């Protein structure tokens, strides 16, 4: 209510605060963007089409009011602003359906349908109080709006029955994800094809895009969606990978014939896989992979304790299987632990028989060639789970100790490889990170940060970053004197990835409050982060910005961040779409605003206020909150010029009103406070 009083007072004091032209132009632009969008998703197509028709009718209303050139009645401004808010949310939801995962959208059928239902009811409530009699409209437009109003009031919640059926069938398939669709359940293979085709997944490329979208949705839901939601997304990913492997890859490889068989015959001249010729070397059974029955080039141990060739077991797991192929025991983690003991025996056997262990011995399908060329497969990134198997735990401990020994005494080439394997091993769980630290890896990794070899330095700093995820390791890393060495990589690392990971390591270390002081006291750390903010790629800028945000939580660091030149760079990043770190840049600016140097430097910007007004309209919830914090801070204590610029900007008041009405709790309070401040400035005859 305080907000409404303030707005009424402001309207009476200055009609320029609510220029009808600006509000109507925004409504026309937004409603046309939504109503005349030609792209339609496969899921919720009918619901979205109906919503677009409703908004098209509203667009005609807005255009006719604008063409009348009559001032808007004050009572209509709140209604039209609320309509703008509804249409904006319709646009966001529609884009989410169009650009997001189609399978996830199908699972959310009832939830999404309910959101569209709520939008229609909100439009109906706004039309309840919109003073049509005070607007200059033609009879035809008035009748159309009244019809829309009547339909919105009678509108009842419903869900597309066919989509509900598809969703239920999809849930049933997800519950059967452990099944081998290639050899069992052929009817379900047909059902997968039918469901996938209905949502637009018809080839391997479609599946790849869907997996990427599902992985992005999983990251988005990880912090808020809960365990069940994330589990459902993971099950969907497994199902799509099944379809890609079993259905689409087979169909797309049918024309390949046997062109890989010739390569297979030529590549296996030294090894006998059929055991039918005495002239060929016999492979010991212990050296064969239980899956492919081929000679293992890279033996690894899984959580069941069995050994497989890395390629074969990775493909098995990647296809959605979560059990050991040999024992059918459920895998309690997905880490692939190198079997160094067996590999050593195999190398010795190969030397005795004059065989090149690195020579390929198996035919590759086109799907396998594709997988072997993918970055994700080459990085061999396993799923992050804590091992509960004593055999696996012992293997990890032995591997860590072996690799640390190589760090300590090996040649540069051996150190490079050992650091890389520790980097990978440290990605796969808290137990791994603890055991690597207990094996004494951290001091050696810190020393290698100044080895002069670009790859060794990159692997070492990335391994430290992975180890720092385990909180106890943060203390060990700082105690090993790592700050100066990490800053050295941040400042002059030979590769951008090394500099990015150095910034990420600093961010991780600053999660400990006392290390904010330690790192801030280092004369080169903050300037190096600011430099990366300027020179880095998107990931580097994001890592630098988040590290600066953490450091700025300690008051003594704020002035150093400002003096190092961070403020102009952070403001520039607000409009850098490629960097994609608007929220982080806003948070950093709102933090350094708390020191006099930061306030003075931020007030120098001539573009920031208009950017913040746009972010109030189009930013994320977090971004809107930071924008409000900045505007409040800039308007207080001598911020008359900023307040005047807000008052003359036609977009500021409607945006603040919208946030005060339906923003988050923090946003509502800040928006209401800013509206009251501007109301006082507007009503005073002297400058505010």
XYZ file of C-alpha atoms in Angstrom:
688
model
C 0.000 0.000 0.000
C 2.860 2.347 0.736
C 4.029 1.826 -2.801
C 0.611 2.689 -4.275
C 0.435 5.907 -2.237
C 3.916 6.853 -3.347
C 3.056 6.226 -6.972
C -0.155 8.236 -6.772
C 1.740 11.141 -5.262
C 4.375 10.923 -7.968
C 1.777 10.876 -10.753
C 0.167 13.983 -9.357
C 3.491 15.744 -9.005
C 4.846 14.997 -12.450
C 3.062 13.389 -15.370
C 6.432 12.894 -17.024
C 7.106 9.985 -14.681
C 4.578 7.875 -16.592
C 4.818 8.761 -20.276
C 2.061 6.668 -21.811
C 3.925 6.388 -25.082
C 6.830 4.501 -23.523
C 4.617 2.016 -21.698
C 2.475 1.364 -24.754
C 5.501 1.019 -27.032
C 6.962 -1.561 -24.657
C 3.662 -3.454 -24.553
C 3.309 -3.426 -28.347
C 6.876 -4.564 -28.896
C 6.675 -7.357 -26.321
C 3.217 -8.612 -27.304
C 4.175 -8.696 -31.003
C 7.346 -10.648 -30.163
C 5.237 -13.272 -28.405
C 2.126 -13.292 -30.627
C 3.845 -13.409 -33.995
C 6.661 -15.830 -33.162
C 6.564 -18.469 -35.892
C 8.663 -21.116 -34.154
C 6.584 -23.681 -32.287
C 7.826 -26.439 -29.966
C 6.764 -30.063 -30.426
C 5.500 -30.180 -26.829
C 2.717 -27.846 -25.573
C 2.208 -26.609 -29.133
C -1.582 -26.250 -28.776
C -1.354 -24.455 -25.417
C 1.260 -22.018 -26.690
C -0.684 -21.367 -29.901
C -3.827 -20.515 -27.919
C -1.881 -18.197 -25.611
C -0.363 -16.411 -28.614
C -3.837 -15.759 -30.035
C -4.907 -14.163 -26.753
C -1.858 -11.924 -26.677
C -2.430 -10.970 -30.329
C -5.830 -9.555 -29.315
C -4.144 -7.546 -26.573
C -1.594 -6.270 -29.094
C -4.450 -4.838 -31.182
C -5.759 -3.120 -28.030
C -2.376 -1.528 -27.266
C -1.904 -0.346 -30.854
C -5.336 1.254 -30.959
C -4.807 3.065 -27.667
C -1.465 4.348 -28.941
C -2.990 5.542 -32.222
C -5.605 7.540 -30.321
C -2.804 9.861 -29.034
C -4.771 10.330 -25.824
C -3.080 10.325 -22.405
C -3.576 7.150 -20.422
C -5.907 7.463 -17.439
C -3.864 7.025 -14.227
C -6.055 4.077 -13.214
C -5.097 2.188 -16.382
C -1.337 2.481 -15.880
C -1.148 -0.108 -13.117
C -3.314 -2.487 -15.166
C -1.210 -2.154 -18.296
C 1.997 -2.518 -16.322
C 0.661 -5.737 -14.819
C -0.265 -6.962 -18.303
C 3.320 -6.225 -19.363
C 4.566 -8.362 -16.472
C 2.289 -11.267 -17.462
C 3.252 -11.153 -21.146
C 6.933 -10.992 -20.210
C 6.546 -14.163 -18.136
C 4.638 -15.831 -20.980
C 7.574 -15.032 -23.259
C 10.063 -16.536 -20.819
C 8.048 -19.739 -20.405
C 7.454 -20.055 -24.149
C 11.151 -19.619 -24.894
C 11.951 -22.215 -22.257
C 9.635 -24.702 -23.984
C 11.105 -23.882 -27.402
C 14.784 -23.870 -26.485
C 14.946 -26.335 -23.605
C 14.824 -30.116 -23.441
C 11.698 -31.465 -25.144
C 11.676 -34.631 -23.004
C 11.987 -32.649 -19.779
C 9.199 -30.374 -21.012
C 7.058 -33.467 -21.615
C 7.694 -34.677 -18.058
C 6.641 -31.233 -16.787
C 3.369 -31.291 -18.762
C 1.065 -30.577 -15.824
C 3.345 -27.976 -14.267
C 3.789 -26.029 -17.516
C 0.081 -26.258 -18.359
C -0.690 -24.895 -14.913
C 1.648 -21.948 -15.460
C -0.142 -21.037 -18.689
C -3.470 -21.440 -16.875
C -2.322 -19.005 -14.176
C -1.255 -16.503 -16.852
C -4.740 -16.584 -18.390
C -6.370 -16.061 -14.987
C -4.025 -13.137 -14.261
C -5.022 -11.525 -17.564
C -8.651 -12.015 -16.576
C -8.091 -10.319 -13.191
C -6.376 -7.364 -14.862
C -9.218 -6.980 -17.369
C -11.623 -6.975 -14.394
C -10.299 -3.566 -13.400
C -9.054 -2.137 -16.702
C -11.248 0.964 -17.371
C -12.193 0.211 -20.981
C -14.785 2.981 -20.874
C -12.023 5.564 -20.408
C -10.014 4.317 -23.393
C -10.740 5.442 -26.935
C -11.427 2.138 -28.681
C -13.420 1.059 -31.715
C -16.477 -1.066 -31.074
C -14.808 -4.064 -32.708
C -11.716 -3.915 -30.488
C -13.848 -3.345 -27.400
C -15.916 -6.421 -28.210
C -12.791 -8.518 -28.783
C -11.306 -7.477 -25.438
C -14.585 -8.125 -23.634
C -14.755 -11.559 -25.261
C -11.200 -12.265 -24.152
C -12.133 -11.139 -20.645
C -15.179 -13.415 -20.584
C -13.172 -16.405 -21.856
C -10.423 -15.819 -19.302
C -12.946 -15.781 -16.438
C -14.523 -19.046 -17.622
C -11.220 -20.714 -18.487
C -10.646 -23.975 -16.611
C -7.433 -25.865 -16.060
C -6.813 -28.727 -18.464
C -3.905 -30.813 -19.712
C -3.452 -32.234 -23.196
C -4.534 -35.876 -22.814
C -2.162 -37.123 -25.526
C 0.813 -35.440 -23.875
C -0.151 -36.946 -20.523
C -0.211 -40.373 -22.180
C 3.202 -39.759 -23.743
C 4.557 -38.596 -20.395
C 3.323 -41.744 -18.642
C 4.875 -43.915 -21.355
C 8.135 -42.014 -20.985
C 8.135 -42.536 -17.215
C 7.612 -46.250 -17.772
C 10.584 -46.380 -20.128
C 12.720 -44.488 -17.615
C 11.888 -47.060 -14.962
C 13.213 -49.746 -17.326
C 16.461 -47.943 -18.141
C 18.535 -50.888 -16.908
C 17.168 -53.089 -19.671
C 19.321 -53.859 -22.693
C 17.049 -52.597 -25.456
C 19.215 -54.136 -28.129
C 18.461 -57.713 -27.114
C 15.278 -57.435 -25.061
C 12.025 -55.563 -25.104
C 11.842 -54.930 -28.869
C 8.375 -53.509 -28.388
C 9.861 -50.900 -26.094
C 12.407 -49.983 -28.763
C 9.455 -49.172 -30.991
C 7.859 -47.189 -28.172
C 11.049 -45.162 -27.708
C 11.123 -44.346 -31.418
C 7.459 -43.342 -31.321
C 7.831 -41.051 -28.299
C 11.075 -39.542 -29.528
C 9.614 -38.862 -32.962
C 6.580 -37.130 -31.403
C 8.853 -34.622 -29.642
C 11.200 -34.078 -32.594
C 14.068 -36.481 -31.795
C 14.660 -38.317 -35.054
C 18.420 -38.769 -35.525
C 21.752 -38.834 -33.698
C 22.201 -35.067 -34.009
C 18.827 -34.470 -32.352
C 19.875 -36.826 -29.552
C 23.180 -35.000 -29.065
C 21.348 -31.669 -28.774
C 18.820 -33.173 -26.363
C 21.598 -34.600 -24.156
C 23.262 -31.177 -24.048
C 19.972 -29.528 -23.056
C 19.283 -32.162 -20.396
C 22.767 -31.751 -18.943
C 22.210 -27.979 -18.799
C 18.849 -28.540 -17.095
C 20.541 -30.868 -14.605
C 23.036 -28.167 -13.676
C 20.221 -25.638 -13.391
C 18.166 -27.906 -11.125
C 21.119 -29.134 -9.045
C 20.818 -26.395 -6.441
C 17.029 -26.126 -6.256
C 15.342 -29.069 -7.942
C 16.019 -31.708 -5.329
C 17.344 -35.240 -5.577
C 14.307 -36.715 -7.370
C 14.340 -34.047 -10.088
C 18.055 -34.454 -10.758
C 17.647 -38.242 -10.750
C 14.859 -38.001 -13.347
C 17.055 -35.825 -15.560
C 19.914 -38.325 -15.284
C 17.524 -41.147 -16.191
C 16.406 -39.185 -19.247
C 20.016 -38.702 -20.300
C 20.596 -42.452 -19.995
C 17.485 -43.157 -22.054
C 18.530 -40.751 -24.839
C 21.995 -42.323 -24.918
C 20.345 -45.744 -25.222
C 18.308 -44.501 -28.155
C 21.308 -42.899 -29.803
C 23.389 -46.063 -29.425
C 20.806 -48.754 -30.102
C 18.382 -47.111 -32.523
C 19.885 -44.180 -34.381
C 23.548 -45.197 -34.606
C 22.546 -48.596 -35.981
C 20.254 -46.997 -38.555
C 22.862 -44.449 -39.633
C 25.593 -47.071 -39.882
C 23.631 -49.560 -42.026
C 25.150 -48.167 -45.219
C 28.705 -48.471 -43.925
C 28.845 -52.160 -44.846
C 32.036 -53.855 -43.724
C 34.501 -51.122 -44.580
C 36.045 -51.300 -41.122
C 36.599 -55.037 -41.323
C 39.537 -54.634 -43.684
C 41.195 -52.308 -41.197
C 40.488 -54.878 -38.508
C 42.183 -57.665 -40.463
C 45.275 -55.583 -41.146
C 45.547 -54.349 -37.571
C 45.446 -57.794 -35.956
C 48.286 -59.519 -37.726
C 50.214 -60.096 -34.459
C 47.394 -61.241 -32.160
C 45.128 -64.257 -32.416
C 41.563 -63.644 -31.188
C 40.103 -66.821 -32.593
C 42.755 -69.180 -31.268
C 42.543 -71.174 -34.486
C 46.044 -70.776 -35.838
C 49.216 -72.034 -34.170
C 51.295 -69.549 -36.154
C 49.828 -66.620 -34.212
C 50.565 -65.572 -30.655
C 47.988 -66.787 -28.140
C 46.616 -64.055 -25.840
C 46.345 -65.123 -22.169
C 42.744 -65.061 -20.998
C 43.648 -62.693 -18.138
C 44.716 -60.115 -20.708
C 41.379 -60.162 -22.573
C 38.556 -57.721 -21.824
C 35.457 -59.632 -20.598
C 33.275 -57.394 -22.774
C 35.052 -57.344 -26.127
C 37.252 -60.448 -25.596
C 40.017 -58.340 -27.176
C 43.449 -57.667 -25.774
C 43.153 -54.841 -23.195
C 45.150 -51.742 -24.135
C 44.189 -49.781 -21.005
C 43.004 -52.065 -18.159
C 40.926 -50.368 -15.473
C 39.197 -51.568 -12.306
C 35.537 -50.719 -11.612
C 33.803 -50.696 -8.235
C 32.929 -54.421 -8.419
C 36.657 -55.213 -8.459
C 36.646 -56.621 -12.015
C 39.026 -55.365 -14.699
C 37.996 -54.256 -18.187
C 39.474 -52.342 -21.098
C 38.802 -48.647 -20.491
C 37.154 -48.097 -23.878
C 34.754 -51.037 -23.557
C 33.619 -50.350 -19.985
C 33.308 -46.612 -20.641
C 31.029 -47.360 -23.590
C 29.037 -49.787 -21.436
C 28.522 -47.175 -18.697
C 27.899 -44.384 -21.191
C 25.086 -46.465 -22.697
C 23.208 -46.267 -19.402
C 24.259 -49.496 -17.677
C 24.941 -49.243 -13.960
C 25.863 -52.874 -13.230
C 29.079 -54.869 -13.657
C 28.859 -56.812 -16.971
C 30.545 -59.855 -15.426
C 28.958 -60.137 -11.969
C 25.777 -58.105 -12.549
C 26.630 -56.314 -9.283
C 25.335 -52.727 -9.148
C 28.124 -50.164 -9.520
C 28.254 -47.954 -6.452
C 30.527 -45.475 -8.229
C 31.611 -44.921 -11.823
C 35.317 -44.260 -11.272
C 37.683 -46.136 -13.614
C 40.850 -46.960 -11.657
C 43.951 -47.839 -13.720
C 45.119 -51.417 -13.054
C 48.853 -50.695 -13.030
C 49.827 -54.165 -11.800
C 48.077 -55.943 -14.674
C 49.258 -53.365 -17.203
C 52.843 -53.974 -16.123
C 52.456 -57.728 -16.677
C 50.868 -57.114 -20.067
C 53.680 -54.779 -21.130
C 56.227 -57.415 -20.126
C 54.369 -60.075 -22.118
C 54.174 -57.788 -25.168
C 57.926 -57.143 -25.020
C 58.658 -60.868 -24.777
C 56.487 -61.547 -27.825
C 57.617 -58.507 -29.829
C 54.127 -56.997 -29.899
C 53.250 -53.307 -29.951
C 50.783 -52.869 -27.087
C 49.480 -49.577 -28.512
C 48.460 -51.096 -31.850
C 44.651 -51.277 -32.254
C 43.181 -54.771 -32.303
C 39.472 -54.246 -32.817
C 37.119 -53.060 -35.528
C 35.536 -49.662 -34.953
C 32.003 -48.816 -35.932
C 31.225 -45.263 -36.956
C 29.596 -44.741 -33.573
C 32.774 -45.846 -31.795
C 34.857 -43.527 -33.968
C 32.552 -40.691 -33.042
C 32.830 -41.481 -29.336
C 36.612 -41.787 -29.487
C 36.829 -38.332 -31.025
C 34.592 -36.664 -28.484
C 36.184 -34.411 -25.923
C 34.077 -35.828 -23.160
C 35.263 -39.368 -23.813
C 38.917 -38.411 -24.179
C 38.832 -36.553 -20.910
C 37.578 -39.778 -19.293
C 35.519 -37.865 -16.798
C 33.744 -40.346 -14.517
C 30.660 -39.711 -12.475
C 31.345 -38.176 -9.080
C 30.344 -40.672 -6.382
C 31.948 -41.659 -3.086
C 33.332 -45.176 -3.167
C 31.997 -47.592 -0.601
C 34.030 -50.506 -1.879
C 37.169 -51.434 0.065
C 38.759 -52.908 -3.054
C 38.234 -49.702 -4.996
C 39.393 -47.599 -2.045
C 42.601 -49.593 -1.736
C 43.174 -49.284 -5.472
C 42.747 -45.499 -5.329
C 45.135 -45.227 -2.390
C 47.740 -47.354 -4.162
C 47.336 -45.343 -7.367
C 47.701 -42.026 -5.528
C 50.876 -43.162 -3.784
C 52.291 -44.461 -7.063
C 51.584 -41.158 -8.856
C 53.013 -39.040 -6.033
C 56.205 -41.078 -6.290
C 56.370 -40.189 -9.977
C 55.870 -36.505 -9.145
C 58.772 -36.640 -6.727
C 61.364 -38.517 -8.778
C 60.197 -38.686 -12.383
C 61.455 -36.894 -15.461
C 59.457 -33.905 -16.763
C 57.517 -36.187 -19.108
C 56.651 -38.558 -16.269
C 55.750 -35.631 -13.977
C 53.481 -34.228 -16.685
C 51.644 -37.539 -17.024
C 51.446 -38.121 -13.265
C 50.068 -34.618 -12.670
C 47.472 -35.212 -15.379
C 46.356 -38.533 -13.864
C 46.133 -36.959 -10.407
C 44.081 -34.177 -11.971
C 41.617 -36.762 -13.288
C 41.613 -38.844 -10.119
C 40.872 -35.752 -8.011
C 37.679 -35.119 -9.977
C 35.931 -38.289 -8.870
C 34.951 -37.901 -5.236
C 35.784 -36.621 -1.773
C 37.483 -39.877 -0.748
C 39.817 -39.613 -3.720
C 40.715 -36.012 -2.838
C 41.384 -36.989 0.763
C 43.575 -39.965 -0.169
C 45.571 -37.974 -2.732
C 46.351 -35.376 -0.068
C 47.239 -38.082 2.451
C 49.656 -39.548 -0.103
C 51.557 -36.239 0.043
C 50.683 -34.868 -3.403
C 49.974 -31.237 -2.470
C 53.548 -29.986 -1.758
C 54.836 -31.543 -4.992
C 51.979 -30.056 -7.021
C 52.639 -26.621 -5.509
C 56.324 -26.873 -6.477
C 55.422 -27.870 -10.043
C 53.491 -24.608 -10.475
C 56.848 -22.983 -11.252
C 58.264 -25.814 -13.350
C 58.312 -23.714 -16.519
C 56.547 -26.466 -18.485
C 53.104 -25.168 -19.639
C 51.372 -28.560 -19.454
C 52.852 -29.515 -16.103
C 51.766 -26.160 -14.665
C 48.273 -26.505 -16.137
C 47.838 -30.050 -14.812
C 49.236 -29.119 -11.397
C 47.017 -26.068 -10.856
C 43.943 -27.976 -12.076
C 44.743 -30.867 -9.742
C 45.010 -28.374 -6.854
C 41.678 -26.856 -7.861
C 40.032 -30.291 -7.768
C 41.692 -31.132 -4.443
C 40.542 -27.819 -2.915
C 36.917 -28.944 -3.234
C 37.618 -31.037 -0.115
C 37.623 -28.447 2.692
C 40.489 -29.937 4.712
C 42.697 -29.730 1.624
C 42.221 -25.955 1.454
C 44.208 -25.635 4.679
C 46.939 -27.974 3.398
C 47.234 -26.067 0.117
C 47.685 -22.692 1.816
C 50.043 -24.207 4.397
C 52.205 -25.503 1.520
C 52.791 -21.890 0.424
C 50.613 -22.189 -2.654
C 49.228 -18.620 -2.776
C 52.270 -17.039 -4.434
C 52.662 -19.934 -6.887
C 48.984 -19.926 -7.815
C 49.181 -16.145 -8.288
C 52.186 -16.715 -10.560
C 50.061 -18.974 -12.799
C 47.152 -16.522 -12.654
C 49.426 -13.684 -13.689
C 51.676 -15.317 -16.297
C 50.405 -18.840 -17.003
C 51.272 -20.073 -20.478
C 47.750 -21.323 -21.239
C 44.410 -19.639 -20.642
C 43.054 -22.830 -19.046
C 45.831 -22.697 -16.445
C 44.986 -19.056 -15.648
C 41.259 -19.854 -15.444
C 41.846 -22.737 -13.054
C 44.202 -20.628 -10.956
C 41.391 -18.078 -10.542
C 38.947 -20.878 -9.730
C 41.380 -22.220 -7.123
C 41.609 -18.791 -5.497
C 37.818 -18.625 -5.441
C 37.677 -22.034 -3.763
C 40.286 -21.057 -1.159
C 38.440 -17.830 -0.321
C 35.514 -19.906 0.915
C 37.549 -19.971 4.131
C 37.202 -16.519 5.750
C 40.776 -16.229 6.982
C 42.085 -16.942 3.487
C 40.200 -13.908 2.163
C 42.603 -11.892 4.306
C 45.662 -13.929 3.322
C 44.998 -13.742 -0.415
C 43.946 -10.084 -0.276
C 47.245 -9.263 1.435
C 49.204 -10.790 -1.445
C 50.258 -7.759 -3.539
C 49.761 -9.498 -6.890
C 46.651 -11.624 -6.375
C 43.871 -9.032 -6.836
C 45.611 -7.174 -9.728
C 46.114 -10.536 -11.468
C 42.408 -11.347 -11.116
C 41.481 -7.945 -12.551
C 43.846 -8.541 -15.450
C 42.163 -11.877 -16.182
C 38.835 -10.052 -16.021
C 40.099 -7.973 -18.951
C 42.070 -10.537 -20.978
C 40.333 -13.848 -20.293
C 37.777 -15.718 -22.334
C 34.230 -16.213 -21.034
C 35.198 -18.892 -18.515
C 38.233 -16.918 -17.336
C 36.223 -13.750 -16.806
C 33.629 -15.691 -14.848
C 36.259 -17.305 -12.627
C 37.921 -13.932 -12.003
C 34.612 -12.200 -11.222
C 33.490 -14.865 -8.738
C 36.885 -14.797 -7.008
C 36.696 -10.988 -6.723
C 33.177 -11.276 -5.273
C 34.431 -13.581 -2.544
C 37.434 -11.358 -1.787
C 35.187 -8.268 -1.651
C 33.300 -9.785 1.271
C 36.289 -8.702 3.381
C 36.104 -4.905 3.659
C 39.853 -4.292 3.484
C 39.984 -5.875 0.006
C 37.357 -3.603 -1.555
C 39.624 -0.564 -2.015
C 42.341 -2.722 -3.592
C 39.834 -4.143 -6.073
C 38.763 -0.610 -7.040
C 42.330 0.723 -7.286
C 43.263 -2.223 -9.518
C 40.773 -0.949 -12.110
C 37.996 -3.506 -11.692
C 35.007 -1.117 -11.752
C 35.110 -0.029 -15.444
C 35.706 -3.624 -16.508
C 32.779 -4.906 -14.424
C 30.472 -2.251 -15.894
C 31.612 -3.185 -19.401
C 30.858 -6.856 -18.684
C 27.213 -6.001 -17.962
C 26.655 -5.726 -21.715
C 29.004 -8.546 -22.768
C 26.647 -11.288 -23.926
C 29.504 -13.646 -24.743
C 30.950 -13.479 -21.226
C 27.561 -14.240 -19.688
C 28.528 -13.063 -16.206
C 26.099 -10.194 -15.700
C 24.995 -11.420 -12.269
C 28.572 -11.898 -11.038
C 29.597 -8.456 -12.303
C 26.576 -6.878 -10.604
C 27.343 -8.630 -7.343
C 30.960 -7.474 -7.423
C 29.875 -3.870 -8.110
C 27.318 -3.939 -5.292
C 30.010 -5.181 -2.903
C 32.675 -2.580 -3.766
C 29.967 0.095 -3.515
C 30.405 -0.340 0.225
C 33.707 1.562 0.260
C 34.112 5.271 -0.506
C 36.558 4.584 -3.347
C 34.082 2.200 -4.952
C 31.135 4.590 -4.630
C 33.146 7.420 -6.165
C 34.381 5.283 -9.062
C 30.944 3.820 -9.817
C 29.322 7.277 -9.853
C 31.722 8.313 -12.621
C 29.994 5.983 -15.075
C 27.537 7.700 -17.419
C 26.012 4.462 -18.707
C 25.524 2.428 -15.533
C 22.160 3.864 -14.461
C 20.468 3.136 -17.791
C 21.982 -0.360 -17.797
C 20.654 -1.002 -14.295
C 17.170 0.155 -15.332
C 17.217 -2.321 -18.218
C 18.410 -5.058 -15.861
C 15.496 -4.301 -13.531
C 13.252 -5.301 -16.427
C 15.157 -8.091 -18.093
C 17.697 -9.346 -15.551
C 17.616 -12.522 -13.483
C 16.133 -12.406 -9.960
C 19.661 -12.234 -8.539
C 20.610 -9.541 -11.049
C 17.536 -7.475 -10.229
C 18.360 -7.633 -6.520
C 21.947 -6.461 -7.126
C 20.716 -3.709 -9.469
C 18.362 -2.427 -6.772
C 21.205 -2.489 -4.237
C 23.372 -0.414 -6.568
C 20.642 2.114 -7.363
C 19.763 2.561 -3.706
C 23.410 3.059 -2.778
C 23.971 5.514 -5.616
C 20.870 7.578 -4.772
C 21.677 7.925 -1.074
C 24.181 10.302 0.487
C 24.611 12.892 -2.218
C 23.188 10.901 -5.095
C 20.845 13.622 -6.344
C 22.135 13.364 -9.904
C 21.463 9.619 -10.038
C 17.955 10.153 -8.643
C 17.230 12.774 -11.300
C 18.410 10.429 -14.045
C 16.098 7.752 -12.692
C 13.144 10.138 -12.648
C 13.564 11.251 -16.252
C 13.995 7.692 -17.564
C 10.533 6.498 -18.676
C 11.327 2.842 -17.934
C 12.491 3.182 -14.342
C 9.234 3.709 -12.447
C 7.247 0.921 -14.186
C 10.146 -1.462 -13.620
C 10.386 -0.571 -9.938
C 6.631 -0.878 -9.592
C 6.675 -4.349 -11.117
C 9.411 -5.502 -8.736
C 7.666 -3.956 -5.733
C 4.553 -5.919 -6.675
C 5.826 -9.361 -7.638
C 9.584 -9.519 -7.052
C 11.328 -11.546 -4.383
C 10.960 -10.460 -0.747
C 14.293 -8.612 -0.848
C 13.500 -7.059 -4.208
C 10.083 -5.843 -3.024
C 11.589 -4.141 0.006
C 14.376 -2.475 -1.971
C 12.083 -1.414 -4.810
C 9.585 0.039 -2.348
C 12.372 1.935 -0.548
C 13.677 3.325 -3.843
C 10.177 4.364 -4.932
C 9.667 6.230 -1.650
C 13.028 7.953 -2.069
C 12.157 9.016 -5.624
C 8.713 10.106 -4.478
C 10.287 12.456 -1.925
C 12.686 13.793 -4.533
C 9.851 14.404 -6.963
C 7.514 16.100 -4.489
C 10.123 18.481 -3.068
C 10.331 21.811 -4.789
C 14.075 22.104 -4.128
C 16.593 19.671 -5.627
C 16.577 16.328 -3.843
